[in-house]
mmCIF file of the C-alpha atoms, coordinates in Angstrom:
data_MODEL
# 
_entry.id   MODEL 
# 
loop_
_atom_site.group_PDB 
_atom_site.id 
_atom_site.type_symbol 
_atom_site.label_atom_id 
_atom_site.label_alt_id 
_atom_site.label_comp_id 
_atom_site.label_asym_id 
_atom_site.label_entity_id 
_atom_site.label_seq_id 
_atom_site.pdbx_PDB_ins_code 
_atom_site.Cartn_x 
_atom_site.Cartn_y 
_atom_site.Cartn_z 
_atom_site.occupancy 
_atom_site.B_iso_or_equiv 
_atom_site.pdbx_formal_charge 
_atom_site.auth_seq_id 
_atom_site.auth_comp_id 
_atom_site.auth_asym_id 
_atom_site.auth_atom_id 
_atom_site.pdbx_PDB_model_num 
ATOM 1   C CA . UNK A 1 1   ? 52.678 123.606 64.432 1.00 0.00 ? 1   UNK A CA 1 
ATOM 2   C CA . UNK A 1 2   ? 50.129 125.310 65.853 1.00 0.00 ? 2   UNK A CA 1 
ATOM 3   C CA . UNK A 1 3   ? 47.454 124.725 63.088 1.00 0.00 ? 3   UNK A CA 1 
ATOM 4   C CA . UNK A 1 4   ? 48.100 120.762 63.496 1.00 0.00 ? 4   UNK A CA 1 
ATOM 5   C CA . UNK A 1 5   ? 47.933 121.093 67.478 1.00 0.00 ? 5   UNK A CA 1 
ATOM 6   C CA . UNK A 1 6   ? 44.828 122.966 66.954 1.00 0.00 ? 6   UNK A CA 1 
ATOM 7   C CA . UNK A 1 7   ? 43.324 120.333 64.405 1.00 0.00 ? 7   UNK A CA 1 
ATOM 8   C CA . UNK A 1 8   ? 43.963 117.843 67.131 1.00 0.00 ? 8   UNK A CA 1 
ATOM 9   C CA . UNK A 1 9   ? 42.280 119.529 69.859 1.00 0.00 ? 9   UNK A CA 1 
ATOM 10  C CA . UNK A 1 10  ? 39.070 119.921 67.530 1.00 0.00 ? 10  UNK A CA 1 
ATOM 11  C CA . UNK A 1 11  ? 39.369 123.638 67.145 1.00 0.00 ? 11  UNK A CA 1 
ATOM 12  C CA . UNK A 1 12  ? 38.089 125.574 64.135 1.00 0.00 ? 12  UNK A CA 1 
ATOM 13  C CA . UNK A 1 13  ? 41.745 126.649 62.556 1.00 0.00 ? 13  UNK A CA 1 
ATOM 14  C CA . UNK A 1 14  ? 42.252 129.306 59.857 1.00 0.00 ? 14  UNK A CA 1 
ATOM 15  C CA . UNK A 1 15  ? 45.252 131.404 58.465 1.00 0.00 ? 15  UNK A CA 1 
ATOM 16  C CA . UNK A 1 16  ? 44.080 135.109 58.596 1.00 0.00 ? 16  UNK A CA 1 
ATOM 17  C CA . UNK A 1 17  ? 47.248 136.533 57.000 1.00 0.00 ? 17  UNK A CA 1 
ATOM 18  C CA . UNK A 1 18  ? 50.644 135.228 55.564 1.00 0.00 ? 18  UNK A CA 1 
ATOM 19  C CA . UNK A 1 19  ? 53.559 136.834 54.758 1.00 0.00 ? 19  UNK A CA 1 
ATOM 20  C CA . UNK A 1 20  ? 56.560 135.122 53.208 1.00 0.00 ? 20  UNK A CA 1 
ATOM 21  C CA . UNK A 1 21  ? 60.369 136.462 54.040 1.00 0.00 ? 21  UNK A CA 1 
ATOM 22  C CA . UNK A 1 22  ? 62.181 138.420 51.654 1.00 0.00 ? 22  UNK A CA 1 
ATOM 23  C CA . UNK A 1 23  ? 64.594 135.475 50.811 1.00 0.00 ? 23  UNK A CA 1 
ATOM 24  C CA . UNK A 1 24  ? 62.956 131.941 52.072 1.00 0.00 ? 24  UNK A CA 1 
ATOM 25  C CA . UNK A 1 25  ? 60.295 130.930 55.145 1.00 0.00 ? 25  UNK A CA 1 
ATOM 26  C CA . UNK A 1 26  ? 58.038 133.364 56.702 1.00 0.00 ? 26  UNK A CA 1 
ATOM 27  C CA . UNK A 1 27  ? 57.743 136.849 58.122 1.00 0.00 ? 27  UNK A CA 1 
ATOM 28  C CA . UNK A 1 28  ? 54.677 136.771 59.602 1.00 0.00 ? 28  UNK A CA 1 
ATOM 29  C CA . UNK A 1 29  ? 51.156 134.436 60.115 1.00 0.00 ? 29  UNK A CA 1 
ATOM 30  C CA . UNK A 1 30  ? 48.028 135.423 61.814 1.00 0.00 ? 30  UNK A CA 1 
ATOM 31  C CA . UNK A 1 31  ? 45.856 132.233 62.567 1.00 0.00 ? 31  UNK A CA 1 
ATOM 32  C CA . UNK A 1 32  ? 42.653 131.997 64.288 1.00 0.00 ? 32  UNK A CA 1 
ATOM 33  C CA . UNK A 1 33  ? 41.599 129.193 66.720 1.00 0.00 ? 33  UNK A CA 1 
ATOM 34  C CA . UNK A 1 34  ? 37.523 128.937 67.577 1.00 0.00 ? 34  UNK A CA 1 
ATOM 35  C CA . UNK A 1 35  ? 36.463 126.661 70.462 1.00 0.00 ? 35  UNK A CA 1 
ATOM 36  C CA . UNK A 1 36  ? 36.502 126.462 73.853 1.00 0.00 ? 36  UNK A CA 1 
ATOM 37  C CA . UNK A 1 37  ? 39.378 127.519 76.319 1.00 0.00 ? 37  UNK A CA 1 
ATOM 38  C CA . UNK A 1 38  ? 41.628 128.160 73.197 1.00 0.00 ? 38  UNK A CA 1 
ATOM 39  C CA . UNK A 1 39  ? 42.780 131.693 74.453 1.00 0.00 ? 39  UNK A CA 1 
ATOM 40  C CA . UNK A 1 40  ? 43.447 130.144 77.644 1.00 0.00 ? 40  UNK A CA 1 
ATOM 41  C CA . UNK A 1 41  ? 45.417 127.260 76.686 1.00 0.00 ? 41  UNK A CA 1 
ATOM 42  C CA . UNK A 1 42  ? 47.620 129.020 73.660 1.00 0.00 ? 42  UNK A CA 1 
ATOM 43  C CA . UNK A 1 43  ? 48.495 132.045 76.143 1.00 0.00 ? 43  UNK A CA 1 
ATOM 44  C CA . UNK A 1 44  ? 50.930 129.228 77.209 1.00 0.00 ? 44  UNK A CA 1 
ATOM 45  C CA . UNK A 1 45  ? 52.674 129.635 74.045 1.00 0.00 ? 45  UNK A CA 1 
ATOM 46  C CA . UNK A 1 46  ? 53.129 133.449 74.365 1.00 0.00 ? 46  UNK A CA 1 
ATOM 47  C CA . UNK A 1 47  ? 56.707 134.444 74.439 1.00 0.00 ? 47  UNK A CA 1 
ATOM 48  C CA . UNK A 1 48  ? 59.793 133.972 71.900 1.00 0.00 ? 48  UNK A CA 1 
ATOM 49  C CA . UNK A 1 49  ? 60.697 130.825 70.325 1.00 0.00 ? 49  UNK A CA 1 
ATOM 50  C CA . UNK A 1 50  ? 64.387 129.568 69.775 1.00 0.00 ? 50  UNK A CA 1 
ATOM 51  C CA . UNK A 1 51  ? 65.003 127.129 66.569 1.00 0.00 ? 51  UNK A CA 1 
ATOM 52  C CA . UNK A 1 52  ? 68.586 125.793 66.312 1.00 0.00 ? 52  UNK A CA 1 
ATOM 53  C CA . UNK A 1 53  ? 69.093 123.555 62.745 1.00 0.00 ? 53  UNK A CA 1 
ATOM 54  C CA . UNK A 1 54  ? 71.146 123.012 60.018 1.00 0.00 ? 54  UNK A CA 1 
ATOM 55  C CA . UNK A 1 55  ? 69.529 125.546 57.506 1.00 0.00 ? 55  UNK A CA 1 
ATOM 56  C CA . UNK A 1 56  ? 68.232 124.168 54.397 1.00 0.00 ? 56  UNK A CA 1 
ATOM 57  C CA . UNK A 1 57  ? 69.032 127.726 53.128 1.00 0.00 ? 57  UNK A CA 1 
ATOM 58  C CA . UNK A 1 58  ? 72.440 127.431 53.562 1.00 0.00 ? 58  UNK A CA 1 
ATOM 59  C CA . UNK A 1 59  ? 74.551 125.782 50.888 1.00 0.00 ? 59  UNK A CA 1 
ATOM 60  C CA . UNK A 1 60  ? 77.357 125.144 53.325 1.00 0.00 ? 60  UNK A CA 1 
ATOM 61  C CA . UNK A 1 61  ? 75.312 123.215 55.769 1.00 0.00 ? 61  UNK A CA 1 
ATOM 62  C CA . UNK A 1 62  ? 76.283 125.466 58.469 1.00 0.00 ? 62  UNK A CA 1 
ATOM 63  C CA . UNK A 1 63  ? 74.000 125.608 62.019 1.00 0.00 ? 63  UNK A CA 1 
ATOM 64  C CA . UNK A 1 64  ? 71.742 128.243 62.352 1.00 0.00 ? 64  UNK A CA 1 
ATOM 65  C CA . UNK A 1 65  ? 69.357 129.878 64.784 1.00 0.00 ? 65  UNK A CA 1 
ATOM 66  C CA . UNK A 1 66  ? 66.298 131.493 64.197 1.00 0.00 ? 66  UNK A CA 1 
ATOM 67  C CA . UNK A 1 67  ? 63.627 133.279 66.871 1.00 0.00 ? 67  UNK A CA 1 
ATOM 68  C CA . UNK A 1 68  ? 60.236 133.532 66.225 1.00 0.00 ? 68  UNK A CA 1 
ATOM 69  C CA . UNK A 1 69  ? 57.624 135.638 68.372 1.00 0.00 ? 69  UNK A CA 1 
ATOM 70  C CA . UNK A 1 70  ? 54.391 134.008 69.282 1.00 0.00 ? 70  UNK A CA 1 
ATOM 71  C CA . UNK A 1 71  ? 51.579 136.698 70.377 1.00 0.00 ? 71  UNK A CA 1 
ATOM 72  C CA . UNK A 1 72  ? 48.173 135.467 71.621 1.00 0.00 ? 72  UNK A CA 1 
ATOM 73  C CA . UNK A 1 73  ? 45.158 137.256 72.507 1.00 0.00 ? 73  UNK A CA 1 
ATOM 74  C CA . UNK A 1 74  ? 41.427 136.688 72.291 1.00 0.00 ? 74  UNK A CA 1 
ATOM 75  C CA . UNK A 1 75  ? 39.461 138.033 69.493 1.00 0.00 ? 75  UNK A CA 1 
ATOM 76  C CA . UNK A 1 76  ? 37.617 141.162 70.107 1.00 0.00 ? 76  UNK A CA 1 
ATOM 77  C CA . UNK A 1 77  ? 34.174 141.858 68.282 1.00 0.00 ? 77  UNK A CA 1 
ATOM 78  C CA . UNK A 1 78  ? 33.709 145.214 66.591 1.00 0.00 ? 78  UNK A CA 1 
ATOM 79  C CA . UNK A 1 79  ? 30.223 146.348 65.694 1.00 0.00 ? 79  UNK A CA 1 
ATOM 80  C CA . UNK A 1 80  ? 29.416 148.619 62.920 1.00 0.00 ? 80  UNK A CA 1 
ATOM 81  C CA . UNK A 1 81  ? 26.812 150.294 64.413 1.00 0.00 ? 81  UNK A CA 1 
ATOM 82  C CA . UNK A 1 82  ? 26.753 151.794 68.195 1.00 0.00 ? 82  UNK A CA 1 
ATOM 83  C CA . UNK A 1 83  ? 23.671 151.857 70.231 1.00 0.00 ? 83  UNK A CA 1 
ATOM 84  C CA . UNK A 1 84  ? 22.834 155.165 71.725 1.00 0.00 ? 84  UNK A CA 1 
ATOM 85  C CA . UNK A 1 85  ? 20.267 155.494 74.742 1.00 0.00 ? 85  UNK A CA 1 
ATOM 86  C CA . UNK A 1 86  ? 18.242 158.525 74.064 1.00 0.00 ? 86  UNK A CA 1 
ATOM 87  C CA . UNK A 1 87  ? 18.227 159.430 77.821 1.00 0.00 ? 87  UNK A CA 1 
ATOM 88  C CA . UNK A 1 88  ? 21.875 159.973 77.218 1.00 0.00 ? 88  UNK A CA 1 
ATOM 89  C CA . UNK A 1 89  ? 21.580 162.670 75.168 1.00 0.00 ? 89  UNK A CA 1 
ATOM 90  C CA . UNK A 1 90  ? 20.923 166.162 76.169 1.00 0.00 ? 90  UNK A CA 1 
ATOM 91  C CA . UNK A 1 91  ? 20.070 168.160 72.675 1.00 0.00 ? 91  UNK A CA 1 
ATOM 92  C CA . UNK A 1 92  ? 19.973 171.824 72.563 1.00 0.00 ? 92  UNK A CA 1 
ATOM 93  C CA . UNK A 1 93  ? 18.921 174.340 69.957 1.00 0.00 ? 93  UNK A CA 1 
ATOM 94  C CA . UNK A 1 94  ? 20.414 177.733 68.638 1.00 0.00 ? 94  UNK A CA 1 
ATOM 95  C CA . UNK A 1 95  ? 20.121 180.281 65.581 1.00 0.00 ? 95  UNK A CA 1 
ATOM 96  C CA . UNK A 1 96  ? 23.124 179.377 63.222 1.00 0.00 ? 96  UNK A CA 1 
ATOM 97  C CA . UNK A 1 97  ? 25.843 181.690 63.468 1.00 0.00 ? 97  UNK A CA 1 
ATOM 98  C CA . UNK A 1 98  ? 27.188 183.581 60.249 1.00 0.00 ? 98  UNK A CA 1 
ATOM 99  C CA . UNK A 1 99  ? 30.424 185.293 59.502 1.00 0.00 ? 99  UNK A CA 1 
ATOM 100 C CA . UNK A 1 100 ? 31.506 187.584 62.372 1.00 0.00 ? 100 UNK A CA 1 
ATOM 101 C CA . UNK A 1 101 ? 29.137 185.339 64.863 1.00 0.00 ? 101 UNK A CA 1 
ATOM 102 C CA . UNK A 1 102 ? 25.771 186.886 63.152 1.00 0.00 ? 102 UNK A CA 1 
ATOM 103 C CA . UNK A 1 103 ? 22.999 184.976 63.459 1.00 0.00 ? 103 UNK A CA 1 
ATOM 104 C CA . UNK A 1 104 ? 21.710 184.244 60.272 1.00 0.00 ? 104 UNK A CA 1 
ATOM 105 C CA . UNK A 1 105 ? 18.404 182.197 60.703 1.00 0.00 ? 105 UNK A CA 1 
ATOM 106 C CA . UNK A 1 106 ? 15.372 184.014 62.838 1.00 0.00 ? 106 UNK A CA 1 
ATOM 107 C CA . UNK A 1 107 ? 14.542 180.111 63.963 1.00 0.00 ? 107 UNK A CA 1 
ATOM 108 C CA . UNK A 1 108 ? 16.722 178.139 66.143 1.00 0.00 ? 108 UNK A CA 1 
ATOM 109 C CA . UNK A 1 109 ? 17.906 175.537 63.662 1.00 0.00 ? 109 UNK A CA 1 
ATOM 110 C CA . UNK A 1 110 ? 21.632 174.635 64.814 1.00 0.00 ? 110 UNK A CA 1 
ATOM 111 C CA . UNK A 1 111 ? 21.951 171.658 66.930 1.00 0.00 ? 111 UNK A CA 1 
ATOM 112 C CA . UNK A 1 112 ? 24.242 170.990 69.962 1.00 0.00 ? 112 UNK A CA 1 
ATOM 113 C CA . UNK A 1 113 ? 24.111 167.092 71.032 1.00 0.00 ? 113 UNK A CA 1 
ATOM 114 C CA . UNK A 1 114 ? 25.840 165.817 74.169 1.00 0.00 ? 114 UNK A CA 1 
ATOM 115 C CA . UNK A 1 115 ? 26.495 162.711 75.011 1.00 0.00 ? 115 UNK A CA 1 
ATOM 116 C CA . UNK A 1 116 ? 26.710 162.377 78.769 1.00 0.00 ? 116 UNK A CA 1 
ATOM 117 C CA . UNK A 1 117 ? 28.339 159.568 79.428 1.00 0.00 ? 117 UNK A CA 1 
ATOM 118 C CA . UNK A 1 118 ? 31.433 160.192 77.632 1.00 0.00 ? 118 UNK A CA 1 
ATOM 119 C CA . UNK A 1 119 ? 31.117 164.119 77.632 1.00 0.00 ? 119 UNK A CA 1 
ATOM 120 C CA . UNK A 1 120 ? 31.084 164.340 73.998 1.00 0.00 ? 120 UNK A CA 1 
ATOM 121 C CA . UNK A 1 121 ? 29.453 167.182 72.367 1.00 0.00 ? 121 UNK A CA 1 
ATOM 122 C CA . UNK A 1 122 ? 28.532 167.386 68.483 1.00 0.00 ? 122 UNK A CA 1 
ATOM 123 C CA . UNK A 1 123 ? 27.180 170.497 66.791 1.00 0.00 ? 123 UNK A CA 1 
ATOM 124 C CA . UNK A 1 124 ? 25.392 171.155 63.604 1.00 0.00 ? 124 UNK A CA 1 
ATOM 125 C CA . UNK A 1 125 ? 24.276 174.002 61.627 1.00 0.00 ? 125 UNK A CA 1 
ATOM 126 C CA . UNK A 1 126 ? 24.750 173.713 58.306 1.00 0.00 ? 126 UNK A CA 1 
ATOM 127 C CA . UNK A 1 127 ? 21.488 172.926 56.954 1.00 0.00 ? 127 UNK A CA 1 
ATOM 128 C CA . UNK A 1 128 ? 18.393 175.119 57.014 1.00 0.00 ? 128 UNK A CA 1 
ATOM 129 C CA . UNK A 1 129 ? 16.423 172.568 58.495 1.00 0.00 ? 129 UNK A CA 1 
ATOM 130 C CA . UNK A 1 130 ? 16.589 171.378 62.445 1.00 0.00 ? 130 UNK A CA 1 
ATOM 131 C CA . UNK A 1 131 ? 15.579 167.804 61.410 1.00 0.00 ? 131 UNK A CA 1 
ATOM 132 C CA . UNK A 1 132 ? 18.881 167.461 58.995 1.00 0.00 ? 132 UNK A CA 1 
ATOM 133 C CA . UNK A 1 133 ? 21.056 169.245 61.442 1.00 0.00 ? 133 UNK A CA 1 
ATOM 134 C CA . UNK A 1 134 ? 19.940 166.552 64.070 1.00 0.00 ? 134 UNK A CA 1 
ATOM 135 C CA . UNK A 1 135 ? 20.120 164.185 61.572 1.00 0.00 ? 135 UNK A CA 1 
ATOM 136 C CA . UNK A 1 136 ? 23.729 164.777 60.588 1.00 0.00 ? 136 UNK A CA 1 
ATOM 137 C CA . UNK A 1 137 ? 24.702 165.721 64.236 1.00 0.00 ? 137 UNK A CA 1 
ATOM 138 C CA . UNK A 1 138 ? 23.595 162.325 65.164 1.00 0.00 ? 138 UNK A CA 1 
ATOM 139 C CA . UNK A 1 139 ? 25.810 160.569 62.363 1.00 0.00 ? 139 UNK A CA 1 
ATOM 140 C CA . UNK A 1 140 ? 29.124 162.286 63.496 1.00 0.00 ? 140 UNK A CA 1 
ATOM 141 C CA . UNK A 1 141 ? 27.891 161.480 67.167 1.00 0.00 ? 141 UNK A CA 1 
ATOM 142 C CA . UNK A 1 142 ? 27.615 157.666 66.159 1.00 0.00 ? 142 UNK A CA 1 
ATOM 143 C CA . UNK A 1 143 ? 31.378 157.789 64.380 1.00 0.00 ? 143 UNK A CA 1 
ATOM 144 C CA . UNK A 1 144 ? 32.925 159.470 67.266 1.00 0.00 ? 144 UNK A CA 1 
ATOM 145 C CA . UNK A 1 145 ? 31.441 157.038 69.723 1.00 0.00 ? 145 UNK A CA 1 
ATOM 146 C CA . UNK A 1 146 ? 32.528 154.092 67.334 1.00 0.00 ? 146 UNK A CA 1 
ATOM 147 C CA . UNK A 1 147 ? 35.999 155.748 67.134 1.00 0.00 ? 147 UNK A CA 1 
ATOM 148 C CA . UNK A 1 148 ? 36.044 155.798 71.240 1.00 0.00 ? 148 UNK A CA 1 
ATOM 149 C CA . UNK A 1 149 ? 35.074 152.328 71.292 1.00 0.00 ? 149 UNK A CA 1 
ATOM 150 C CA . UNK A 1 150 ? 37.699 151.161 69.099 1.00 0.00 ? 150 UNK A CA 1 
ATOM 151 C CA . UNK A 1 151 ? 40.157 153.150 70.988 1.00 0.00 ? 151 UNK A CA 1 
ATOM 152 C CA . UNK A 1 152 ? 39.375 151.421 74.058 1.00 0.00 ? 152 UNK A CA 1 
ATOM 153 C CA . UNK A 1 153 ? 39.091 147.760 72.873 1.00 0.00 ? 153 UNK A CA 1 
ATOM 154 C CA . UNK A 1 154 ? 42.864 148.951 71.311 1.00 0.00 ? 154 UNK A CA 1 
ATOM 155 C CA . UNK A 1 155 ? 43.958 149.720 74.774 1.00 0.00 ? 155 UNK A CA 1 
ATOM 156 C CA . UNK A 1 156 ? 42.146 146.390 76.104 1.00 0.00 ? 156 UNK A CA 1 
ATOM 157 C CA . UNK A 1 157 ? 43.831 144.298 73.841 1.00 0.00 ? 157 UNK A CA 1 
ATOM 158 C CA . UNK A 1 158 ? 47.222 146.217 74.277 1.00 0.00 ? 158 UNK A CA 1 
ATOM 159 C CA . UNK A 1 159 ? 46.823 145.237 78.243 1.00 0.00 ? 159 UNK A CA 1 
ATOM 160 C CA . UNK A 1 160 ? 46.339 141.595 76.950 1.00 0.00 ? 160 UNK A CA 1 
ATOM 161 C CA . UNK A 1 161 ? 49.192 141.135 75.167 1.00 0.00 ? 161 UNK A CA 1 
ATOM 162 C CA . UNK A 1 162 ? 51.616 142.714 77.547 1.00 0.00 ? 162 UNK A CA 1 
ATOM 163 C CA . UNK A 1 163 ? 54.753 144.272 77.191 1.00 0.00 ? 163 UNK A CA 1 
ATOM 164 C CA . UNK A 1 164 ? 56.715 143.685 73.975 1.00 0.00 ? 164 UNK A CA 1 
ATOM 165 C CA . UNK A 1 165 ? 58.935 141.222 73.826 1.00 0.00 ? 165 UNK A CA 1 
ATOM 166 C CA . UNK A 1 166 ? 62.030 141.088 71.549 1.00 0.00 ? 166 UNK A CA 1 
ATOM 167 C CA . UNK A 1 167 ? 62.824 138.328 69.265 1.00 0.00 ? 167 UNK A CA 1 
ATOM 168 C CA . UNK A 1 168 ? 65.980 137.740 70.345 1.00 0.00 ? 168 UNK A CA 1 
ATOM 169 C CA . UNK A 1 169 ? 68.654 135.603 72.164 1.00 0.00 ? 169 UNK A CA 1 
ATOM 170 C CA . UNK A 1 170 ? 68.150 135.425 75.968 1.00 0.00 ? 170 UNK A CA 1 
ATOM 171 C CA . UNK A 1 171 ? 64.296 136.119 75.908 1.00 0.00 ? 171 UNK A CA 1 
ATOM 172 C CA . UNK A 1 172 ? 63.251 133.155 74.688 1.00 0.00 ? 172 UNK A CA 1 
ATOM 173 C CA . UNK A 1 173 ? 60.676 130.604 76.586 1.00 0.00 ? 173 UNK A CA 1 
ATOM 174 C CA . UNK A 1 174 ? 61.218 127.571 74.485 1.00 0.00 ? 174 UNK A CA 1 
ATOM 175 C CA . UNK A 1 175 ? 64.131 126.026 72.249 1.00 0.00 ? 175 UNK A CA 1 
ATOM 176 C CA . UNK A 1 176 ? 63.964 123.877 69.481 1.00 0.00 ? 176 UNK A CA 1 
ATOM 177 C CA . UNK A 1 177 ? 66.963 121.970 68.637 1.00 0.00 ? 177 UNK A CA 1 
ATOM 178 C CA . UNK A 1 178 ? 67.693 119.862 65.956 1.00 0.00 ? 178 UNK A CA 1 
ATOM 179 C CA . UNK A 1 179 ? 71.383 120.132 65.627 1.00 0.00 ? 179 UNK A CA 1 
ATOM 180 C CA . UNK A 1 180 ? 73.780 118.819 66.964 1.00 0.00 ? 180 UNK A CA 1 
ATOM 181 C CA . UNK A 1 181 ? 71.472 116.803 69.327 1.00 0.00 ? 181 UNK A CA 1 
ATOM 182 C CA . UNK A 1 182 ? 67.771 116.797 69.399 1.00 0.00 ? 182 UNK A CA 1 
ATOM 183 C CA . UNK A 1 183 ? 65.401 118.532 72.228 1.00 0.00 ? 183 UNK A CA 1 
ATOM 184 C CA . UNK A 1 184 ? 62.560 120.753 72.850 1.00 0.00 ? 184 UNK A CA 1 
ATOM 185 C CA . UNK A 1 185 ? 63.009 122.615 76.246 1.00 0.00 ? 185 UNK A CA 1 
ATOM 186 C CA . UNK A 1 186 ? 60.661 125.125 77.865 1.00 0.00 ? 186 UNK A CA 1 
ATOM 187 C CA . UNK A 1 187 ? 62.634 127.263 79.646 1.00 0.00 ? 187 UNK A CA 1 
ATOM 188 C CA . UNK A 1 188 ? 59.803 128.573 82.374 1.00 0.00 ? 188 UNK A CA 1 
ATOM 189 C CA . UNK A 1 189 ? 58.965 124.881 83.606 1.00 0.00 ? 189 UNK A CA 1 
ATOM 190 C CA . UNK A 1 190 ? 62.176 122.807 82.227 1.00 0.00 ? 190 UNK A CA 1 
ATOM 191 C CA . UNK A 1 191 ? 59.782 120.417 80.716 1.00 0.00 ? 191 UNK A CA 1 
ATOM 192 C CA . UNK A 1 192 ? 62.003 118.735 77.671 1.00 0.00 ? 192 UNK A CA 1 
ATOM 193 C CA . UNK A 1 193 ? 61.483 115.957 75.122 1.00 0.00 ? 193 UNK A CA 1 
ATOM 194 C CA . UNK A 1 194 ? 63.776 114.812 72.809 1.00 0.00 ? 194 UNK A CA 1 
ATOM 195 C CA . UNK A 1 195 ? 61.275 113.805 70.238 1.00 0.00 ? 195 UNK A CA 1 
ATOM 196 C CA . UNK A 1 196 ? 61.586 117.222 68.387 1.00 0.00 ? 196 UNK A CA 1 
ATOM 197 C CA . UNK A 1 197 ? 59.655 116.368 65.234 1.00 0.00 ? 197 UNK A CA 1 
ATOM 198 C CA . UNK A 1 198 ? 56.540 115.050 66.936 1.00 0.00 ? 198 UNK A CA 1 
ATOM 199 C CA . UNK A 1 199 ? 56.576 118.653 68.894 1.00 0.00 ? 199 UNK A CA 1 
ATOM 200 C CA . UNK A 1 200 ? 56.652 120.459 65.593 1.00 0.00 ? 200 UNK A CA 1 
ATOM 201 C CA . UNK A 1 201 ? 53.888 118.058 64.136 1.00 0.00 ? 201 UNK A CA 1 
ATOM 202 C CA . UNK A 1 202 ? 51.738 119.717 66.747 1.00 0.00 ? 202 UNK A CA 1 
ATOM 203 C CA . UNK A 1 203 ? 52.485 117.563 70.084 1.00 0.00 ? 203 UNK A CA 1 
ATOM 204 C CA . UNK A 1 204 ? 52.415 120.372 72.173 1.00 0.00 ? 204 UNK A CA 1 
ATOM 205 C CA . UNK A 1 205 ? 49.850 119.383 74.999 1.00 0.00 ? 205 UNK A CA 1 
ATOM 206 C CA . UNK A 1 206 ? 52.522 118.332 77.276 1.00 0.00 ? 206 UNK A CA 1 
ATOM 207 C CA . UNK A 1 207 ? 54.251 121.790 77.310 1.00 0.00 ? 207 UNK A CA 1 
ATOM 208 C CA . UNK A 1 208 ? 50.833 123.534 77.731 1.00 0.00 ? 208 UNK A CA 1 
ATOM 209 C CA . UNK A 1 209 ? 49.948 121.713 80.747 1.00 0.00 ? 209 UNK A CA 1 
ATOM 210 C CA . UNK A 1 210 ? 53.087 121.781 82.311 1.00 0.00 ? 210 UNK A CA 1 
ATOM 211 C CA . UNK A 1 211 ? 52.893 125.619 81.785 1.00 0.00 ? 211 UNK A CA 1 
ATOM 212 C CA . UNK A 1 212 ? 49.615 126.038 83.137 1.00 0.00 ? 212 UNK A CA 1 
ATOM 213 C CA . UNK A 1 213 ? 50.358 123.859 85.832 1.00 0.00 ? 213 UNK A CA 1 
ATOM 214 C CA . UNK A 1 214 ? 53.190 126.329 86.933 1.00 0.00 ? 214 UNK A CA 1 
ATOM 215 C CA . UNK A 1 215 ? 51.096 128.929 86.960 1.00 0.00 ? 215 UNK A CA 1 
ATOM 216 C CA . UNK A 1 216 ? 48.320 127.733 89.250 1.00 0.00 ? 216 UNK A CA 1 
ATOM 217 C CA . UNK A 1 217 ? 48.033 130.408 92.131 1.00 0.00 ? 217 UNK A CA 1 
ATOM 218 C CA . UNK A 1 218 ? 49.506 132.900 90.476 1.00 0.00 ? 218 UNK A CA 1 
# 
């Protein structure tokens, strides 16, 4: 449904991950949509979707209700390298300490680097050369700054995604009913249509527009 909608809007779509259910169907699918305003449009789909149908996996042809949770968030770019401004560093040298705190080097070969903006402190004294210790300390500092950057991105992503919602009865934003009648209804806007097949085939624009109009001014 979403892939067909994305293709109809001219977005580049891609399935990044797909996990099948234990017995049938799909357990989880991760897709990407690349194009102008993709996140803005798709955020209207965030929430629980409810499907009512005669299950093709039930030999007795009984009516079944299924729930799917849709999460939408923008892609976060993560660089493998971290740029460090030399002006943000305070570099101190001192003598390497051995067992019991004794100085094992006559020269100040040990390095302490402080990244002033984050107050991260890295020390290195294993090498006999001050240059080698500095290089090692910088590698550790870059790794710690990259880890901090990822933590910040995860926190921002969690804020964008919002509170976790369980995929269960009573929390759905939209219902797709194929039996005993046919109707798709958005419970936030009350927008509904009877052509369920068309919606499942990607005709979502009217629902998206109705939701976005309802949020104007919020």
